[in-house]
Coordinates of C-alpha atoms in Angstrom, one line a residue:
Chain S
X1 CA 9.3 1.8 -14.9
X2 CA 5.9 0.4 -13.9
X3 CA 3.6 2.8 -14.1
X4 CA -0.4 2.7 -12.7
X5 CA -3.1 4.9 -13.1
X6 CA -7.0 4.9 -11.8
X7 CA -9.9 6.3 -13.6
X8 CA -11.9 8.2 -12.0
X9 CA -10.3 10.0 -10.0
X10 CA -13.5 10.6 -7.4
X11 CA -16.8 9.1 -8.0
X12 CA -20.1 9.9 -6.3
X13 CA -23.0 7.3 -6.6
X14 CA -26.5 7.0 -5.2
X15 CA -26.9 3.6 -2.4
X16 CA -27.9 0.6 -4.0
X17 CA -25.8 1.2 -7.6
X18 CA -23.7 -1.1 -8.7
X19 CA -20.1 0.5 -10.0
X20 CA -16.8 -0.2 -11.9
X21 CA -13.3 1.2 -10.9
X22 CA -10.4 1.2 -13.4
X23 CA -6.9 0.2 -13.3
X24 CA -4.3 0.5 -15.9
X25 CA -0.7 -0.4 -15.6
X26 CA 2.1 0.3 -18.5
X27 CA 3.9 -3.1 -17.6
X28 CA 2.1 -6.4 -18.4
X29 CA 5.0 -8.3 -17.1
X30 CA 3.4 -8.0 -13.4
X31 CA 3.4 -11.1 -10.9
X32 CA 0.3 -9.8 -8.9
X33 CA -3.0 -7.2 -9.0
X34 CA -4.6 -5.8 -5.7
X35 CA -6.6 -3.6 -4.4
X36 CA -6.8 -2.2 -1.4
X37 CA -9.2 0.2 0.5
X38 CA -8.5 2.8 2.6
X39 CA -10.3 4.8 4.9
X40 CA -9.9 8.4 6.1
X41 CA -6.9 8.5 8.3
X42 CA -6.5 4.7 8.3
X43 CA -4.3 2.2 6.9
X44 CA -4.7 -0.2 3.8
X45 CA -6.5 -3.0 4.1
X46 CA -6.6 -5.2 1.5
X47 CA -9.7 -6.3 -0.8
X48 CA -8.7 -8.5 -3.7
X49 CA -5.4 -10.1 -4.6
X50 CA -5.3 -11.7 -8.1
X51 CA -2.1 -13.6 -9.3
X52 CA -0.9 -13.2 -12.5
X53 CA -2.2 -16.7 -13.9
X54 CA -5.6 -15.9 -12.9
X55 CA -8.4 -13.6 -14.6
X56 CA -10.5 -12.6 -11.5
X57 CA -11.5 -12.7 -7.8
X58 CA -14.4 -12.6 -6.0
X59 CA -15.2 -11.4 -2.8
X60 CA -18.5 -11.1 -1.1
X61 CA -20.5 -7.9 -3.2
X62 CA -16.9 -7.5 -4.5
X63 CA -15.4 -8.7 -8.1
X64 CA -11.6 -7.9 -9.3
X65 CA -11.1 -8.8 -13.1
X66 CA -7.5 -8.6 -14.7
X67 CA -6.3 -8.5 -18.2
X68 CA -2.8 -8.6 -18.5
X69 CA -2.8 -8.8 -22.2
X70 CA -4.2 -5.1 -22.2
X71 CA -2.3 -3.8 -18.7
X72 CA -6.0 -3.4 -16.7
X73 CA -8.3 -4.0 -14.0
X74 CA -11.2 -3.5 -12.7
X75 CA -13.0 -3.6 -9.5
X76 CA -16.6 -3.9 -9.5
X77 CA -18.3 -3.6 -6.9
X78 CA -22.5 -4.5 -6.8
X79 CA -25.3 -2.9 -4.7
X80 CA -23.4 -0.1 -3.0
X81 CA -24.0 0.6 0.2
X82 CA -22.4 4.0 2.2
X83 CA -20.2 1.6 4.1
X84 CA -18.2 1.6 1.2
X85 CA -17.7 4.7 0.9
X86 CA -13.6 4.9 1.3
X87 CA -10.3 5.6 -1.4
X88 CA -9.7 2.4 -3.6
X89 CA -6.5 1.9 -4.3
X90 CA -4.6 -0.3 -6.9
X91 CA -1.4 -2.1 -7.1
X92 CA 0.9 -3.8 -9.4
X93 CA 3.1 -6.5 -8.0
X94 CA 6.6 -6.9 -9.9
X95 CA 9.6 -9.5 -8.3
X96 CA 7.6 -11.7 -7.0
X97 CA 5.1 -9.5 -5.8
X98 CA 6.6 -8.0 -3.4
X99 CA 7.3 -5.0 -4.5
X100 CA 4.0 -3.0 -5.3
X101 CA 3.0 0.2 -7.8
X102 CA 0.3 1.7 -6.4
X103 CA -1.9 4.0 -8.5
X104 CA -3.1 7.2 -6.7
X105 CA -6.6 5.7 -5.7
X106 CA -10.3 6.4 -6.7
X107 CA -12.5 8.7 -4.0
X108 CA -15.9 6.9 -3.9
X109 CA -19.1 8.3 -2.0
X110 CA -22.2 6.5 -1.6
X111 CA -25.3 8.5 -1.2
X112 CA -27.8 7.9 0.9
Chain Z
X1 CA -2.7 -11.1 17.6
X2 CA -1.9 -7.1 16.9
X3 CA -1.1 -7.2 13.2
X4 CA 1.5 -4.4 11.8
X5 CA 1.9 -1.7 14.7
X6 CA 3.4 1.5 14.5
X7 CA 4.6 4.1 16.7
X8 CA 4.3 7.3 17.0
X9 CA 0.9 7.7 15.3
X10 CA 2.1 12.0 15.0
X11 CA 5.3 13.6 15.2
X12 CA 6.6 17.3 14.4
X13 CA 10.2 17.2 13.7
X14 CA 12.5 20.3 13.5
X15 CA 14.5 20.7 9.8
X16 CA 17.9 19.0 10.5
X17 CA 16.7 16.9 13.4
X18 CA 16.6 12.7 13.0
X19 CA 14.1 10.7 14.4
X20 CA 12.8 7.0 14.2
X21 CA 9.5 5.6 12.9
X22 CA 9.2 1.9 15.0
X23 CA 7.5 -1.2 13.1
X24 CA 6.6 -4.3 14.5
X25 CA 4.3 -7.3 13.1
X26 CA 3.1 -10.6 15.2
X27 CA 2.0 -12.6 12.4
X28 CA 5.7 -14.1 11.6
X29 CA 5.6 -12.5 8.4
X30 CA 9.2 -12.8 6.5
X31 CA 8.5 -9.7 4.5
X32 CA 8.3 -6.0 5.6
X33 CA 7.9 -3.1 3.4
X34 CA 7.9 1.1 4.8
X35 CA 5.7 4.0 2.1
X36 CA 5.5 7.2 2.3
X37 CA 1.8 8.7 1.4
X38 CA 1.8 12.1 0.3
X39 CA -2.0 14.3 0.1
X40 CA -4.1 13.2 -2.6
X41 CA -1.5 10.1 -3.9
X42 CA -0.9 6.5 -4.0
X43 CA 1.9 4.5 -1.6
X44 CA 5.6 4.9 -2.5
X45 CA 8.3 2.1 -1.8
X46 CA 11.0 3.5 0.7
X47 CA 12.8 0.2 1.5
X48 CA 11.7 -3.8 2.2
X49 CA 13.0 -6.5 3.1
X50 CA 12.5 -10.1 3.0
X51 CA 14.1 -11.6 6.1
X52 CA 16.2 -10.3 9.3
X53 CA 19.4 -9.2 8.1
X54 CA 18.4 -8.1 4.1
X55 CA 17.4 -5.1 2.9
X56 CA 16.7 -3.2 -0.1
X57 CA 15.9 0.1 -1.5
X58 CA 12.5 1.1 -3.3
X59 CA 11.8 4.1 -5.3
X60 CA 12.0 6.8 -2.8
X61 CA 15.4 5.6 -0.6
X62 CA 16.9 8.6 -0.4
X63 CA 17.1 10.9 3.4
X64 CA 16.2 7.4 4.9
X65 CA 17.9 4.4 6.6
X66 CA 16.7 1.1 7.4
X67 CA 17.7 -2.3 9.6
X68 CA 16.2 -5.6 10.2
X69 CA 18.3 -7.3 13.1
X70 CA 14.5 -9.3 14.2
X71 CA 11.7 -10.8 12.0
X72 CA 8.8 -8.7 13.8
X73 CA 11.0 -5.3 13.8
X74 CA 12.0 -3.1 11.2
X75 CA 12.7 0.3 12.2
X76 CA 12.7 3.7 9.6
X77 CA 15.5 6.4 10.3
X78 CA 15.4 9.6 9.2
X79 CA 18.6 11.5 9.4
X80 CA 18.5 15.1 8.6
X81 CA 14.6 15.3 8.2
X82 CA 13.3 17.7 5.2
X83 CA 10.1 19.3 4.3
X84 CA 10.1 17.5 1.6
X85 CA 9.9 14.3 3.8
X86 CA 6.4 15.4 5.3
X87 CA 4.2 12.6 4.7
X88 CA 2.2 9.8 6.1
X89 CA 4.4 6.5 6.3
X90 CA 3.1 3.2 6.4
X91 CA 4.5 -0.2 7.8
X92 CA 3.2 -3.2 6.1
X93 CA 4.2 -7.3 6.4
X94 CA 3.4 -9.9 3.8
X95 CA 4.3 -13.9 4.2
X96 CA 6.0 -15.7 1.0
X97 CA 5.3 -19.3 0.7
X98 CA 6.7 -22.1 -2.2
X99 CA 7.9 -18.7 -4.2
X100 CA 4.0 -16.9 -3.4
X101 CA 3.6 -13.1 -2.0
X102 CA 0.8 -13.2 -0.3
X103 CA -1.2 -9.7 0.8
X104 CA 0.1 -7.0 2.1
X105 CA -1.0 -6.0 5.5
X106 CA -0.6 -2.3 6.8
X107 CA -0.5 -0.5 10.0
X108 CA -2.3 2.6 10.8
X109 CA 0.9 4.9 9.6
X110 CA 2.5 7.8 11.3
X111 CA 2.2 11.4 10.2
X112 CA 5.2 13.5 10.3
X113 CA 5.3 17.1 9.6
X114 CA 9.0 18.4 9.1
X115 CA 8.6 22.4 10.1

């Protein structure tokens, strides 16, 4: 059974730092790595989708890396602002990605 | 173009009573997916399905039912609601093209609080 975890579990960071998130996953035999944010009382939206053949994604200030090899991921993320201040959450896409693991997200704050 | 709507966005249920969460997507999407979100976790599978008329359980089918008679809809039922079954739940559509899942998109969820 797929299994994900994020490290931290909350992080706090002054505006203007640039951050990692972590991602680990027990099963390497995954079709798919996203991450999502979510807001307060909101939905999912989705950040970063990376297919298994690929090592990373880029988005805007936003870069996913994946290593299968070692069953992680990371999301960094450069010159925070507080916008993006929200729950980040990752998940592992098994049968052809459509059925996702999610880990149970990392609380960031951006200070202003 | 809406996206993934759901409705009610809150609902108190009594123990015992049944009750059904609505779902419906605009974008043509073949794939539909329900979670449940408890405090302080991540998003577990209830039930997808990848096309009107197929479904199939995720890792937390149990006290619910599912149908998919249209692409956009795709309904929850709760029969004999729980405590335990006091969560947020989450609707979410994905296309799948030439053997690709593509993102997930979710709607806003629904609280329920089973009292």
């Amino acid at each position: 059974k797929q299994e994900v975890t994020q490290i931290p579990a909350a992080l706090s960071v002054p505006e203007g730092e640039n951050l990692v998130l972590n991602c680990s996953f027990t099963d390497s035999a995954i079709y798919n790595l996203q991450w999502f944010r979510q807001d307060p009382g909101k939905g999912l939206t989705s950040l970063l989708l990376i297919q298994s053949s690929q090592r990373e994604q880029t988005s805007g200030r936003l870069n996913a890396s994946l290593d299968k090899s070692s069953g992680r991921s990371t999301l960094y993320i450069a010159a925070s602002q507080p916008g993006d201040s929200a729950t980040y959450l990752c998940a592992a896409g098994e049968t052809s990605g459509s059925r996702l693991t999610f880990g149970e997200g990392t609380q960031l704050t951006v200070n202003p | 173009n809406a996206g993934v709507t759901q409705t009610p966005k809150f609902r108190i249920l009594k123990i015992g009573q049944s009750m059904t969460l609505q779902c419906t997507q605009d974008m043509n999407h073949n794939y539909m997916y329900w979670y449940r979100q408890d405090p302080g976790m991540g998003l577990k599978l209830i039930y997808y399905s990848v096309g009107a008329g197929i479904t199939d359980k995720g890792e937390v089918p149990n006290g619910y039912n599912v149908s998919r008679s249209t692409t956009e809809d795709f309904p929850l039922r709760l029969e004999l609601a729980a405590p335990s079954q006091t969560s947020v739940y989450f609707c979410a559509s994905s296309g799948h093209r030439a053997g690709v899942t593509e993102t997930q998109y979710f709607g806003p969820g629904t609280r329920l609080l089973v009292l």
